[in-house]
């Protein structure tokens, strides 16, 4: 298959799959889950077909339609998008396996709608990853917001709908109120919104306007959860755990930081932004978010909310790394997207498994749970130490590159932030690990339980292994992302 | 090109008008509907033909009875006219095709011939307003369409439709009479009723005061008919209590036709003849447009009856069109005329969806549709698409006109950013009220779970409109070409 | 030009305002319609008087007249009168229906009934 065809298939396959899931859902649950898995597998296979082209320096692209003169729906694959698409499509397979265990284990209602909207969300994610210009990216970004809404409000009771409204309200308000004006501004200044290495705004926008436009982008891309537009992410935790795991640890939030990175690299241009006045604030905003979110996480009692605030902090790692504006840090930003994805999806899988098996959601309930659910808690431990950044896990690799980039720029704010937040990460994850393994249950559970259903356990074991494996086998990813920083000073 | 082609502008009006008395004579069930639908489709075909002719930019004129203008009545078709003709005839056809069962449920069999005759007269009147190049002729057509619309609005089973229609009648007549006074004053000073002739003669008039008064009367009168804030008070109740299909038809095109006359008068006749008119036009109408956008959206956010909510949304959307026009730039006018087209698609789709829903549930309040999306998945999916277009989400038609409107605002030296902020804020308000419908429909607790039967024709036509919303959002060449040409034509008269 | 010399415009303006006042201020629907009718009639007068030329005859040639009044406004107003009658008929028809449904033709009472 040619790269162009692969792109089109990757965009269409999840949508076709969604239709298939909807039809299969009327026949039997087993058939529906089979269709989901086949679609996920097919999507990952298709996306991986594009990798060799991009590795060789190719930038395959297709233009679907020209909406207005100069504004078209076009897709172009470049290294950042390639990485994001490969990551999301690959993890969808594992997440689908996990979903089967979780949704059946919990006897959730409306499962067909769940799987259908999940597939639609993945289609939108592929669109974001492959988008060739700002307009296309915005289109897919909004579709993703709308498609995830039914997933977040899945439970359907009043409290859930309230949270889902916060989720939708913040994401739509920031995207329409800030992101869209930024896009329009870009188009009117540069005459184009295409992603071009080195930036399209070079020499066209100067002075404080650069800082203002950057602010519109960063806060408009609410999915990147830079404070103060992070509140939707804790609100989204009312969703079933597979949604939190794949969408609110990988696809949706990574779409946000991915977009921010892409805007910095391809719209502003890293070198142009480095010298510009009024762009330095982004680093401080991200650093503040990292520290503040970590402190908030420290005070959480609910496991999923803790993970949500940890995600807010980790997302700003990516934004901060991108804002250091040095080659090694940009690589670090890209790698952190992957590293955090592996670690955080493992943590969410574990949290969901605990909920399915033991119906426990609060931290104090987790005493001694390591003995009842050894595999789950081992995976949880691996995910947690990856978040802290201890070798041999994925988190270490990305932190290494971000730190190296910070030293390259002699940026001591970034260095201090990373050191401080590492300490904070340790402060909120280690007590959980300690409780799970080294304390005794205060009272026996109402019903003795072991591990969660096997598909869930299989999925979380796989992602934990990936977290470890990435420490050793990260060469191809590095090679891919080096292309982004080629020619940078 | 055939022998009939030169007569198309006249046929556009004459065909539905002559069919109306014929329809009254049809007595068998469904026959009046069939005849009206066929006529409407024929009118739509004529409108498409005319569009093909004038899309290049050359207008077409027609002398009624071969009496030469300015003495005879002249019909005039240009790109803007074609856009409006497509809207009027298209909305009528779509509403009729989808609306057979919805209308049959509320119109008793013996009244059907009269009802559909009134529908055709409304159609003929609106088409007449659009094509006519004669100021008094426009008044007559305006009254034909208005009187017929009053009959249509009052046709519903809800008794509250009657006081609503009465209010509509009083305000509509005042608006039309104001317009008549303005035309009289101009005639007094220039001795002509032909719009093109007026344009040349007005500046020969030594004393401009009566012309200024005429401009005021005409603008206010048409603003009443077009429901420009704060002259919109007749609209919400009329739209709410009219039969659903009638609402879909009128919401798509009725106010836009008056807006069209307003634009033609202000840009063709007054703009270059009255000193400072450009400034006055912008200075009076822009604040009203802004207030209309804000107030309309805000009221819609808190409204519990969906039809009233959408009616107030219409007030806001008319504000968008006025805002674009009041900028008096090529981009602004393109945005205004394009928004006429796109808003008709979105709002027509929404009201059609409400008509479909109302065939199953009793009322049109938010509480009535709770959880109904499960019973009518296709209907509500189309409603969501049209709603997204109304909000202006990229990939839908609504986005294109908002894009142009924002660009037009950005072209302003000062205040442009504030206008952009206004447009975005009101878009967010649209998100809120559309989302209240979605939330009620998809996440409310349904009263019953049995699958509902919505007439197939209605669902099919509803989806045709929904797909048009997406289609014109991805490939907007046709309406864009028409509205860009229309903007050029309007601005061609500004010096 | 002295201000009373164009007295017919004063008649027009006063009649117009009386009609307009009735439409706005009267609560009785019939009285509203009467106001509307006056309002329209005033405009008819505006048109008809503007076409008249003092001392001129009807535009019929061959009877020795030198100056003619403009006939066109009268023709226009003939049409406008038809429109006015239709509006009035429809309005009265509506009032009959309102009376049947609500048992009242007072606007405030009708509003009160709908609020409940």
mmCIF file of C-alpha atoms in Angstrom, chain A residues 194-204 261-274 483-488:
data_model
loop_
_atom_site.group_PDB
_atom_site.id
_atom_site.type_symbol
_atom_site.label_atom_id
_atom_site.label_comp_id
_atom_site.label_asym_id
_atom_site.label_seq_id
_atom_site.Cartn_x
_atom_site.Cartn_y
_atom_site.Cartn_z
ATOM 1 C CA UNK A 194 0.489 24.791 6.615
ATOM 2 C CA UNK A 195 2.974 23.141 8.920
ATOM 3 C CA UNK A 196 6.426 24.013 7.571
ATOM 4 C CA UNK A 197 9.685 23.154 9.268
ATOM 5 C CA UNK A 198 11.208 26.408 10.491
ATOM 6 C CA UNK A 199 7.868 28.140 10.951
ATOM 7 C CA UNK A 200 5.591 30.202 8.738
ATOM 8 C CA UNK A 201 5.484 33.281 10.935
ATOM 9 C CA UNK A 202 9.209 33.990 10.645
ATOM 10 C CA UNK A 203 9.666 37.672 9.877
ATOM 11 C CA UNK A 204 5.928 38.273 9.633
ATOM 12 C CA UNK A 261 4.677 21.276 20.115
ATOM 13 C CA UNK A 262 3.624 21.315 16.510
ATOM 14 C CA UNK A 263 2.630 24.978 16.697
ATOM 15 C CA UNK A 264 6.002 25.874 18.265
ATOM 16 C CA UNK A 265 8.035 23.848 15.778
ATOM 17 C CA UNK A 266 6.086 24.337 12.561
ATOM 18 C CA UNK A 267 4.173 27.598 12.982
ATOM 19 C CA UNK A 268 6.434 29.847 15.044
ATOM 20 C CA UNK A 269 9.691 28.051 14.303
ATOM 21 C CA UNK A 270 11.914 27.125 17.224
ATOM 22 C CA UNK A 271 14.815 29.373 16.293
ATOM 23 C CA UNK A 272 12.560 32.350 15.627
ATOM 24 C CA UNK A 273 10.823 31.954 18.935
ATOM 25 C CA UNK A 274 14.098 31.611 20.849
ATOM 26 C CA UNK A 483 14.528 14.761 11.788
ATOM 27 C CA UNK A 484 12.404 17.403 13.469
ATOM 28 C CA UNK A 485 15.395 19.187 14.919
ATOM 29 C CA UNK A 486 17.646 18.790 11.901
ATOM 30 C CA UNK A 487 19.292 22.085 11.086
ATOM 31 C CA UNK A 488 18.426 23.694 14.412
#
